[in-house]
Amino acid sequence: MKKNVTLIFLGSAIILILFVVMEFRPEIYMPLERFLYDKREFFEIDLTREKKEINIVDIDAKSVKELGRYHNWPRYYFGKAINVVSKQRPYVIGLDMIFSAPDSLNDFAKKVYLEKLTSNLKTIFPPEDSSEIKEKIRTSLSSLSFDSYIASSIKKAGNVVLASYLNPDSINKPSSDLSKYFIQKVPPPPNPELTFDGITVPISEYLKAGATIGLVNDIFDPDGVRRKDPLFFNYKGNTLPSFSLAIATRAVKNWDYTNGKLEILNRKIPLEDNVFLRIKYQGDAKTFRYVSFVDVVKENIPDTLFTKKIVLFGSSLPELYDYSQTPFGAKLPGVECHANIIHNLLFSKPITKPPKYIVIVISVFMIFLTLLLANKTAPYISPIITFVITIIYLLFTIVMYMSYFVSYEMSRPIIGIIFAFLAGLTSRIYFGEEEKKWIKDLFSRYVSEEVVNQIMDSPHLSLEGKRQEISVLFCDIRNFTPRAEKENPENIVKILNAFFEEMSNTIFQFGGMVDKYLGDGIMALFGAPIHHPGHADRAVSCAIEMQNRIHYLNQKEFMRGKTPLAIGIGISSGEAVIGNVGSTNRIEYTAIGDPVNTSARIEPLNKEYKTKILISEFTKNQLQGTYKLHFVGKLQLKGKSESTGIYAVTSDLSLW
């Protein structure tokens, strides 16, 4: 009972620590959770199939080589690329770049153009007009840009999404009214990571041309890995969409948000904390189709390459520092991360998490199962069982993830299993030592030290009760009750103590167990608690030696002048129930059954037949040694329906 209560307490403590205390200290288990999540993600990703629903126009090394340094590109290239793509009628065009300042030539280019044009025009206009000409050239160069060209490209396409960026600088105010981009049906997230007072947006000319904005603020886990992406941000108490969500919703037009679930294309996508989408990466780098930016500008592409596709503009150049670490180890360009998120929203099955109570119920079952098995099974078996339980749960989570995209928590249930194993094993050792001490104290009073050691070393010993073949010996001092009434009480106690000491040592010598002292008699068991096939021979040999020891006891000094002691012994063998019997306050290990009753009824017959040792036919049939036996006869013993054969054991020793 005490052991079971301890196991319940330990299991409850483990569950309390895991799912209550650690809720407030996630840094304790989250590193392991992220590690296991990443390994599971690695097994699931598909590295073979290219995703063609989303195309990426890549500012790559080839583009830089043919068009020159990226930062010196005129915005004409982007306007031209938008025109080329829009002619093929894609669903959406998204530019993962921020055009927050008006287009203009850089200062060095202006200086070169100014000197060149001034030098050429000097030959045409008189020298007195050169300063005026120079000022007009400077003014013309300052106003030279391709913003109008890009704006017209955006307006013509009618489906362009431009990147924007939130920042903590409240002074940074947008030049345009952003209220039309606010999402009214979604409450602004309270998360401080997603709340900002400043924003960087494209120039107003692009927004007036019909461009939509989306935020490219990235959220990384503490280890620098991008596992989830916020779909909503809080800008001064208003909700703005992420870049990926803005593109996805622009593609489908109709979508909804209810109780933390995004409904899009008749698919309900649950969000973590009502905001975050767990990213299901579709594969390694360049899983989506990449097209070089320069090929688009020069129109070296198939005529229907972008038809009914989502087209993203971005860069795979490392020097632009737009890379994110993924759970499966690869580093992806930011634009491809957006492609994965958009694919999750529109095409692939999203990752969902089961209700937390399901994880807790599973954990409770596994923790208590591990506790029980670790406590009940052998120390060399319980680690194997614990390992099997852990592997089964890991396989379960992997199968659920790979087949149904359900992400079960892995770390805390596994931690719970491990701690349950340690707690169960510790409890087993503690209570095992306590039980061994109790058993040793219990049996040291009834058996020899050698037998006690055998009991302690026996892996199959059970005190709970079992049926077992044994031999039972009853020994009684003849006519001792009248004697006790006449002699001094101190002498009686002294004689009894000497008798019990001598007889107990004899029983121990033959591997027997003193079951109990019965006033002036003894009940002994042979073959229990450690079973041995020669229990009948041990009992009979012990009885013979007990008769010899009585002779030596009668020769002791304190017996001189007193009536010698005489004993009668009865022995029977058979199957009996052995185990702990008693109440919660007093308990003893004993035997119950036919051999106990038979031996107890045979022993008094020694008076009638003038014998010293009587055994039943059941004991006689099990003897393996040679003894002098005399058949007394078949008797109808009390409580038995059939007669029982009785034999007397005799001896040639003069001591008898």
XYZ file of C-alpha atoms in Angstrom:
656
model
C 0.000 0.000 0.000
C 2.768 2.392 0.990
C 4.621 1.568 -2.219
C 1.560 2.282 -4.383
C 0.913 5.597 -2.646
C 4.555 6.558 -3.215
C 4.303 5.719 -6.927
C 1.135 7.819 -7.284
C 2.850 10.703 -5.505
C 5.968 10.463 -7.694
C 3.931 10.280 -10.915
C 1.777 13.233 -9.886
C 4.877 15.262 -8.976
C 6.469 14.580 -12.377
C 3.286 15.618 -14.207
C 2.940 18.743 -12.059
C 6.515 19.825 -12.750
C 6.287 19.121 -16.487
C 2.937 20.666 -17.322
C 2.504 23.329 -14.651
C 5.896 24.554 -13.488
C 7.525 24.312 -16.917
C 4.682 26.272 -18.491
C 6.203 29.275 -16.739
C 9.781 28.250 -17.498
C 9.760 27.037 -21.117
C 13.488 27.696 -21.467
C 14.016 24.502 -19.469
C 12.605 22.148 -22.088
C 12.285 24.179 -25.300
C 15.895 23.610 -26.519
C 15.221 19.856 -26.513
C 11.790 20.385 -28.076
C 13.319 22.433 -30.911
C 16.038 19.832 -31.470
C 13.526 16.975 -31.720
C 11.214 19.066 -33.891
C 14.075 19.808 -36.307
C 15.010 16.131 -36.596
C 11.406 15.232 -37.320
C 11.200 17.990 -39.927
C 14.350 16.663 -41.588
C 12.760 13.233 -42.062
C 9.611 14.713 -43.592
C 10.870 17.201 -46.201
C 10.716 16.231 -49.852
C 14.030 16.886 -51.597
C 12.998 15.528 -54.981
C 9.960 17.419 -56.259
C 10.102 21.005 -57.534
C 7.144 23.186 -56.562
C 5.802 25.027 -59.616
C 2.876 26.905 -58.100
C 5.231 29.702 -57.039
C 8.056 31.085 -59.160
C 10.937 33.198 -57.901
C 12.550 35.904 -60.011
C 16.031 35.822 -58.577
C 18.533 38.658 -58.433
C 21.405 36.240 -58.745
C 25.089 36.302 -59.680
C 24.231 36.087 -63.377
C 22.036 39.198 -63.129
C 24.749 41.174 -61.345
C 27.320 40.065 -63.884
C 25.250 41.222 -66.873
C 23.499 44.278 -65.403
C 26.229 45.563 -63.114
C 26.377 46.182 -59.370
C 22.919 45.749 -57.823
C 22.939 49.039 -55.902
C 23.645 50.951 -59.121
C 20.723 49.484 -61.046
C 18.234 52.004 -62.335
C 14.694 51.237 -61.245
C 13.875 50.938 -64.880
C 14.928 47.279 -64.625
C 12.260 46.577 -62.004
C 9.561 48.392 -63.986
C 10.559 46.419 -67.064
C 10.542 43.110 -65.117
C 7.063 43.838 -63.699
C 5.787 44.545 -67.213
C 7.274 41.328 -68.612
C 5.808 39.206 -65.807
C 2.381 40.877 -65.779
C 1.942 40.261 -69.522
C 1.753 36.515 -68.715
C -1.122 37.106 -66.252
C 0.164 35.690 -62.949
C -2.097 35.596 -59.893
C 0.090 37.935 -57.831
C 3.456 39.667 -58.148
C 5.325 40.187 -54.856
C 8.520 42.229 -54.534
C 10.548 41.303 -51.455
C 12.337 44.650 -51.480
C 11.516 48.024 -50.002
C 11.416 51.101 -52.257
C 11.109 53.569 -49.384
C 12.920 56.496 -51.051
C 12.348 58.106 -54.475
C 14.522 56.951 -57.334
C 17.483 59.169 -58.252
C 21.004 58.986 -59.573
C 23.637 58.679 -56.898
C 25.910 61.654 -56.220
C 28.900 60.219 -58.086
C 26.841 59.529 -61.220
C 25.353 63.029 -61.045
C 28.843 64.572 -60.873
C 30.065 62.579 -63.880
C 26.972 63.415 -65.959
C 27.195 67.095 -64.929
C 30.808 67.471 -66.013
C 30.265 65.548 -69.244
C 27.159 67.480 -70.292
C 28.627 70.848 -69.290
C 31.746 70.151 -71.363
C 29.702 69.148 -74.411
C 27.324 72.122 -74.192
C 30.118 74.719 -73.889
C 30.748 74.384 -77.616
C 27.133 75.278 -78.377
C 26.291 78.089 -75.944
C 28.326 81.220 -75.237
C 30.600 81.159 -72.150
C 28.533 83.792 -70.328
C 25.632 81.307 -70.207
C 27.688 78.357 -68.857
C 26.793 78.868 -65.173
C 23.091 79.016 -65.993
C 23.386 75.919 -68.166
C 25.212 74.059 -65.403
C 22.450 74.876 -62.903
C 19.749 73.672 -65.316
C 21.654 70.433 -65.913
C 21.975 69.866 -62.133
C 18.239 70.433 -61.667
C 17.409 68.057 -64.501
C 19.681 65.331 -63.115
C 18.161 65.684 -59.617
C 14.667 65.095 -60.974
C 15.693 62.190 -63.184
C 14.082 58.896 -61.922
C 12.063 55.864 -63.054
C 9.474 56.012 -60.273
C 6.751 57.033 -62.680
C 7.685 54.129 -64.916
C 7.452 51.640 -62.028
C 4.184 53.208 -60.852
C 2.694 52.770 -64.306
C 3.935 49.135 -64.336
C 2.292 48.522 -60.954
C -0.955 50.092 -62.076
C -0.954 48.124 -65.308
C -0.316 44.814 -63.504
C -3.003 45.505 -60.876
C -1.822 42.717 -58.536
C 1.486 43.882 -57.045
C 2.415 43.486 -53.360
C 5.389 45.463 -52.044
C 7.411 44.822 -48.903
C 7.227 47.115 -45.881
C 8.960 47.026 -42.530
C 7.904 47.901 -38.979
C 10.387 49.558 -36.648
C 10.364 51.080 -33.159
C 11.059 54.603 -34.454
C 7.785 56.441 -33.787
C 9.123 59.536 -35.577
C 9.248 57.560 -38.825
C 5.818 58.405 -40.236
C 4.558 57.144 -43.600
C 3.896 59.697 -46.326
C 0.629 57.940 -47.266
C -2.522 57.031 -45.420
C -2.253 53.322 -44.499
C -5.763 52.849 -43.135
C -6.914 51.025 -46.255
C -4.344 48.299 -45.515
C -5.537 47.683 -41.947
C -7.355 44.385 -41.336
C -10.488 45.210 -39.397
C -11.652 41.627 -38.726
C -8.457 40.625 -36.920
C -7.660 42.113 -33.488
C -4.135 43.555 -33.215
C -1.827 40.998 -31.559
C -0.718 42.019 -28.046
C 2.661 40.295 -28.401
C 5.425 42.918 -27.785
C 7.548 41.302 -30.510
C 4.867 42.204 -33.041
C 3.992 45.700 -31.786
C 5.650 48.783 -33.324
C 5.063 52.519 -33.604
C 7.186 53.122 -36.702
C 6.946 51.818 -40.245
C 8.908 51.964 -43.483
C 6.716 51.755 -46.584
C 7.165 52.198 -50.338
C 6.916 55.718 -51.736
C 3.421 57.115 -52.053
C 3.570 57.079 -55.872
C 3.677 53.265 -55.833
C 0.872 53.005 -53.308
C -1.305 55.401 -55.287
C -0.719 53.172 -58.308
C -2.549 50.352 -56.491
C 0.249 48.386 -54.792
C -0.611 46.439 -51.625
C 1.837 46.257 -48.744
C 2.934 43.352 -46.549
C 5.397 43.322 -43.646
C 8.671 41.415 -43.874
C 9.631 41.549 -40.176
C 11.081 38.123 -39.424
C 10.641 36.274 -36.135
C 13.285 33.727 -35.139
C 13.413 31.311 -32.240
C 16.094 31.931 -29.594
C 18.481 29.592 -31.427
C 18.219 31.658 -34.615
C 16.037 29.184 -36.540
C 12.926 30.286 -38.423
C 10.220 27.776 -37.522
C 7.136 29.980 -37.511
C 6.005 33.217 -39.070
C 3.584 35.855 -37.767
C 0.747 36.600 -40.154
C -0.397 39.736 -38.316
C 1.383 42.716 -36.772
C 0.322 45.499 -34.437
C 1.026 48.953 -35.822
C -0.191 51.615 -33.413
C -3.153 49.489 -32.374
C -4.023 48.451 -35.939
C -3.547 45.089 -37.620
C -1.347 44.831 -40.703
C -0.675 41.603 -42.661
C 2.653 39.931 -43.215
C 4.152 39.990 -46.703
C 3.266 36.310 -47.254
C -0.331 36.714 -46.057
C -0.812 39.840 -48.172
C 0.243 37.892 -51.272
C -1.901 34.852 -50.410
C -5.038 36.926 -49.742
C -4.425 39.026 -52.868
C -4.381 35.783 -54.859
C -7.662 34.388 -53.490
C -9.515 37.630 -52.720
C -11.919 36.058 -50.159
C -10.694 34.829 -46.793
C -11.792 34.930 -43.174
C -10.426 34.780 -39.634
C -12.340 33.362 -36.675
C -11.168 32.377 -33.187
C -7.529 32.013 -34.087
C -8.183 30.112 -37.322
C -7.543 31.436 -40.798
C -10.081 30.221 -43.369
C -8.772 30.385 -46.906
C -9.777 28.317 -49.959
C -12.196 26.354 -47.726
C -9.275 25.312 -45.531
C -9.133 26.147 -41.829
C -5.601 26.878 -40.708
C -5.093 27.054 -36.928
C -2.546 29.633 -35.764
C -0.374 29.407 -32.673
C -1.295 32.154 -30.211
C -3.832 33.243 -32.852
C -0.991 34.808 -34.875
C 1.830 32.418 -35.809
C 1.818 29.964 -38.696
C 4.076 26.974 -38.123
C 6.125 26.805 -41.346
C 5.995 23.473 -43.160
C 9.048 23.725 -45.377
C 8.570 22.039 -48.719
C 12.209 21.174 -49.254
C 15.780 22.382 -49.479
C 16.985 25.527 -51.240
C 15.553 26.050 -54.738
C 12.620 23.699 -54.175
C 10.619 26.365 -56.024
C 11.361 27.309 -59.640
C 13.981 30.055 -59.883
C 14.285 32.383 -62.885
C 17.194 34.780 -63.279
C 16.184 38.464 -63.046
C 18.271 39.382 -66.082
C 16.468 36.768 -68.197
C 13.154 38.384 -67.283
C 14.425 41.891 -68.107
C 15.789 40.670 -71.451
C 12.640 38.546 -72.023
C 14.616 35.330 -72.433
C 11.823 33.230 -70.917
C 8.945 31.036 -72.163
C 5.746 32.920 -72.965
C 3.619 31.113 -70.353
C 6.202 30.641 -67.606
C 4.346 32.861 -65.104
C 0.779 32.254 -66.265
C -1.509 31.477 -63.302
C 1.447 31.464 -60.938
C 2.449 33.476 -57.911
C 5.631 35.353 -58.762
C 8.045 36.605 -56.102
C 10.991 38.929 -56.671
C 13.949 38.426 -54.345
C 17.620 37.588 -54.199
C 19.755 34.552 -53.481
C 22.941 36.610 -53.296
C 24.672 36.024 -49.935
C 26.038 39.577 -49.942
C 22.494 40.938 -49.579
C 22.231 39.156 -46.187
C 18.666 37.937 -46.698
C 19.030 34.348 -45.454
C 17.165 32.350 -42.783
C 18.248 29.211 -40.921
C 15.701 26.384 -41.309
C 14.880 23.475 -38.958
C 16.430 20.914 -41.299
C 19.815 22.660 -41.403
C 19.661 24.491 -44.726
C 19.841 28.263 -45.132
C 17.157 29.617 -47.414
C 16.910 33.055 -49.032
C 14.217 35.145 -47.404
C 12.183 35.132 -50.602
C 12.063 31.321 -50.565
C 10.920 31.367 -46.933
C 8.025 33.557 -48.085
C 7.362 31.067 -50.885
C 7.105 28.248 -48.303
C 4.710 30.251 -46.138
C 2.504 31.149 -49.112
C 2.526 27.500 -50.174
C 1.370 26.520 -46.647
C -1.460 29.032 -46.850
C -2.717 28.115 -50.308
C -1.554 24.680 -51.399
C -0.034 22.336 -48.798
C -1.658 20.926 -45.704
C -0.789 23.123 -42.726
C 0.852 21.919 -39.529
C -1.589 21.664 -36.636
C -1.078 20.999 -32.942
C -3.377 18.737 -30.925
C -5.165 20.153 -27.884
C -2.813 20.323 -24.931
C -5.018 18.056 -22.823
C -4.437 15.182 -25.278
C -0.670 15.473 -24.830
C -1.165 15.579 -21.054
C -3.418 12.485 -21.073
C -0.903 10.536 -23.195
C 1.934 11.694 -20.943
C 0.061 10.685 -17.781
C -0.529 7.198 -19.206
C 3.110 6.727 -20.269
C 4.521 8.157 -17.022
C 2.455 5.901 -14.764
C 3.030 2.886 -17.033
C 6.792 3.480 -16.909
C 6.664 4.033 -13.146
C 4.799 0.777 -12.625
C 7.005 -1.300 -14.934
C 10.233 0.210 -13.591
C 9.055 -0.608 -10.077
C 7.770 -4.115 -10.773
C 10.203 -5.530 -13.355
C 13.794 -6.603 -12.895
C 16.420 -3.811 -13.023
C 17.954 -5.217 -16.206
C 14.557 -5.375 -17.958
C 13.044 -2.007 -16.969
C 15.567 0.092 -18.996
C 14.680 -1.922 -22.089
C 10.947 -1.417 -21.473
C 11.497 2.319 -20.916
C 13.484 2.542 -24.146
C 10.711 0.734 -26.036
C 8.033 3.087 -24.629
C 10.140 6.099 -25.642
C 10.697 4.775 -29.164
C 6.997 3.985 -29.559
C 6.074 7.564 -28.647
C 8.740 8.993 -30.962
C 7.490 6.842 -33.832
C 3.930 7.904 -33.027
C 4.851 11.600 -33.254
C 6.788 11.058 -36.497
C 3.930 9.122 -38.111
C 1.357 11.709 -37.033
C 3.552 14.477 -38.408
C 4.457 12.827 -41.702
C 0.990 11.433 -42.405
C -1.339 14.037 -40.933
C 0.935 17.054 -40.239
C -0.090 16.980 -36.580
C 2.798 18.208 -34.442
C 2.747 16.466 -31.058
C 5.003 17.800 -28.353
C 7.967 15.503 -27.903
C 10.282 16.793 -25.207
C 8.145 16.896 -22.060
C 6.525 13.461 -22.561
C 9.972 11.932 -23.135
C 11.435 13.785 -20.142
C 8.481 12.466 -18.149
C 9.178 8.878 -19.255
C 12.854 9.158 -18.290
C 12.105 10.661 -14.882
C 9.353 8.099 -14.305
C 11.876 5.327 -15.002
C 14.407 6.846 -12.585
C 11.735 7.411 -9.934
C 10.317 3.896 -10.353
C 13.777 2.314 -10.206
C 14.739 4.376 -7.156
C 11.477 3.434 -5.471
C 12.081 -0.213 -6.298
C 15.573 -0.096 -4.811
C 14.395 1.760 -1.699
C 11.398 -0.428 -1.008
C 13.347 -3.502 -2.105
C 15.989 -2.830 0.532
C 13.300 -2.061 3.065
C 11.464 -5.259 2.159
C 14.674 -7.280 2.296
C 15.389 -5.918 5.751
C 11.865 -6.775 6.831
C 12.124 -10.289 5.368
C 15.499 -10.792 6.998
C 14.135 -9.690 10.359
C 11.076 -11.892 9.863
C 12.848 -15.126 8.874
C 15.957 -14.798 11.030
C 13.751 -15.797 13.968
C 12.521 -18.946 12.218
C 15.336 -20.256 9.999
C 19.107 -20.459 10.005
C 21.284 -17.656 8.674
C 22.171 -19.791 5.653
C 18.503 -20.196 4.741
C 17.916 -16.464 5.326
C 20.645 -15.712 2.791
C 19.054 -18.116 0.316
C 15.725 -16.381 0.817
C 17.289 -12.965 0.211
C 19.022 -14.202 -2.944
C 15.930 -15.893 -4.352
C 14.530 -13.831 -7.282
C 11.221 -15.717 -7.213
C 10.408 -15.402 -3.511
C 6.838 -14.274 -2.882
C 5.218 -13.646 0.472
C 1.819 -12.888 -1.015
C 0.607 -16.489 -0.908
C 1.103 -19.511 -3.164
C 0.579 -23.269 -3.262
C 3.652 -25.383 -2.650
C 4.637 -28.963 -1.733
C 5.982 -29.000 1.838
C 6.416 -31.220 4.887
C 5.026 -30.086 8.233
C 6.438 -31.234 11.588
C 4.599 -30.943 14.921
C 6.556 -31.593 18.127
C 5.032 -31.643 21.616
C 6.472 -32.290 25.105
C 4.693 -35.187 26.764
C 2.707 -34.447 29.986
C 4.237 -31.006 30.380
C 1.050 -29.173 31.384
C 0.648 -31.055 34.766
C 4.352 -30.540 35.345
C 4.043 -26.778 34.787
C 1.336 -26.627 37.430
C 3.591 -28.236 40.065
C 7.065 -26.790 39.478
C 8.440 -23.325 40.077
C 7.513 -20.941 37.185
C 11.135 -19.847 36.810
C 12.201 -23.463 36.319
C 9.432 -24.067 33.795
C 10.452 -21.033 31.721
C 14.113 -22.105 31.928
C 13.289 -25.631 30.747
C 11.088 -24.357 27.908
C 13.707 -21.876 26.750
C 16.371 -24.568 26.723
C 14.008 -26.945 24.898
C 13.073 -24.374 22.238
C 16.716 -23.374 21.768
C 17.811 -26.967 21.233
C 14.910 -27.923 18.973
C 15.117 -24.713 16.902
C 18.824 -25.222 16.238
C 18.080 -28.784 15.127
C 15.350 -27.584 12.761
C 17.720 -24.922 11.366
C 20.392 -27.597 10.904
C 18.140 -29.502 8.494
C 17.012 -26.408 6.589
C 13.624 -26.214 8.233
C 11.675 -23.172 9.359
C 10.233 -22.673 12.843
C 6.715 -21.598 12.008
C 5.547 -20.996 15.575
C 5.985 -21.988 19.214
C 2.850 -23.605 20.621
C 3.172 -23.324 24.406
C 5.141 -26.526 24.963
C 5.350 -27.497 21.296
C 6.800 -26.430 17.962
C 5.446 -26.325 14.419
C 8.128 -26.451 11.697
C 7.981 -26.299 7.894
C 10.341 -28.012 5.446
C 10.366 -26.900 1.820
C 9.251 -23.338 2.591
C 9.891 -20.527 2.020
C 12.736 -21.943 -0.167
C 11.431 -25.020 -1.919
C 13.630 -28.110 -2.169
C 12.530 -31.561 -3.377
C 13.972 -33.446 -0.349
C 11.759 -31.763 2.222
C 10.274 -35.080 3.441
C 13.753 -36.565 4.119
C 14.817 -33.373 5.882
C 11.743 -33.472 8.126
C 12.200 -37.152 9.096
C 15.969 -36.757 9.636
C 15.294 -33.681 11.730
C 12.733 -35.600 13.831
C 15.256 -38.356 14.529
C 17.888 -35.812 15.561
C 15.366 -33.968 17.758
C 14.772 -37.196 19.704
C 18.537 -37.534 20.145
C 18.826 -33.914 21.311
C 16.135 -34.475 23.954
C 18.424 -37.161 25.484
C 21.316 -34.674 25.668
C 18.993 -32.002 27.040
C 17.848 -34.343 29.818
C 21.502 -34.719 30.901
C 21.916 -30.955 31.478
C 22.646 -29.868 35.015
C 19.371 -28.003 35.489
C 17.478 -31.264 34.618
C 19.186 -33.390 37.254
C 16.765 -34.763 39.773
C 13.853 -33.851 37.551
C 11.583 -35.987 35.410
C 13.192 -36.340 31.937
C 11.499 -34.662 28.989
C 9.871 -36.782 26.310
C 8.537 -35.560 22.995
C 6.221 -36.841 20.326
C 6.574 -35.824 16.682
C 4.087 -35.999 13.851
C 4.976 -35.374 10.190
C 2.865 -35.115 7.024
C 3.592 -33.896 3.499
C 1.538 -32.410 0.708
C 0.416 -29.230 -0.989
C -0.287 -26.255 1.255
C -0.884 -22.530 0.867
C 2.050 -20.570 2.282
C 2.354 -16.823 2.728
C 1.852 -13.884 5.058
C -1.284 -14.247 7.172
C -2.595 -11.885 9.838
C -3.849 -8.375 10.410
C -2.294 -4.979 9.725
C -0.971 -4.966 13.302
C 0.341 -8.518 13.433
C 1.344 -10.740 10.565
C 3.263 -13.994 10.261
C 4.485 -16.285 7.530
C 2.772 -19.677 7.870
C 1.220 -22.623 6.041
C -2.417 -23.596 5.702
C -3.702 -26.868 4.311
C -4.035 -30.636 4.639
C -0.417 -31.466 5.644
C -0.701 -29.021 8.555
C -3.924 -30.568 9.822
C -2.730 -34.156 9.279
C 0.601 -33.728 11.076
C -1.137 -31.962 13.971
C -3.553 -34.931 14.368
C -0.866 -37.582 13.952
C 1.435 -36.198 16.660
C -0.886 -36.997 19.680
C -1.195 -40.622 18.470
C 2.344 -41.227 19.686
C 0.892 -41.602 23.189
C -1.571 -44.240 22.026
C 0.935 -46.286 20.017
C 3.846 -45.772 22.446
C 5.919 -44.302 19.589
C 8.123 -41.219 19.289
C 7.789 -40.299 15.596
C 4.775 -40.874 13.376
C 4.565 -39.936 9.693
C 1.728 -40.068 7.186
C 1.718 -42.211 4.083
C 2.112 -39.006 2.067
C 5.477 -38.343 3.704
C 6.495 -42.005 3.433
C 5.816 -41.956 -0.331
C 8.122 -38.968 -0.811
C 11.106 -40.336 1.145
C 14.218 -40.927 -0.891
C 16.512 -42.128 1.902
C 16.401 -45.427 3.857
C 14.667 -45.379 7.240
C 13.304 -48.001 9.615
C 9.568 -47.648 9.272
C 6.815 -49.634 10.964
C 3.299 -49.595 9.551
C 0.875 -48.689 12.310
C -2.292 -48.895 10.276
C -4.859 -46.907 8.421
C -6.755 -44.441 10.539
C -9.747 -42.235 9.957
C -8.412 -38.867 11.024
C -10.789 -36.102 12.044
C -11.882 -33.976 9.123
C -10.842 -36.520 6.445
C -13.250 -38.669 4.441
C -10.686 -41.389 3.682
C -8.372 -43.383 5.924
C -4.738 -42.324 6.129
C -1.820 -44.729 6.436
C 0.373 -44.042 9.485
C 3.997 -45.193 9.920
C 6.253 -45.120 12.949
C 9.912 -44.188 12.534
C 12.168 -46.384 14.731
C 15.914 -46.397 15.502
C 18.562 -48.741 16.881
C 20.216 -45.954 18.860
C 20.452 -46.665 22.558
C 19.545 -43.054 23.144
C 15.969 -43.968 22.439
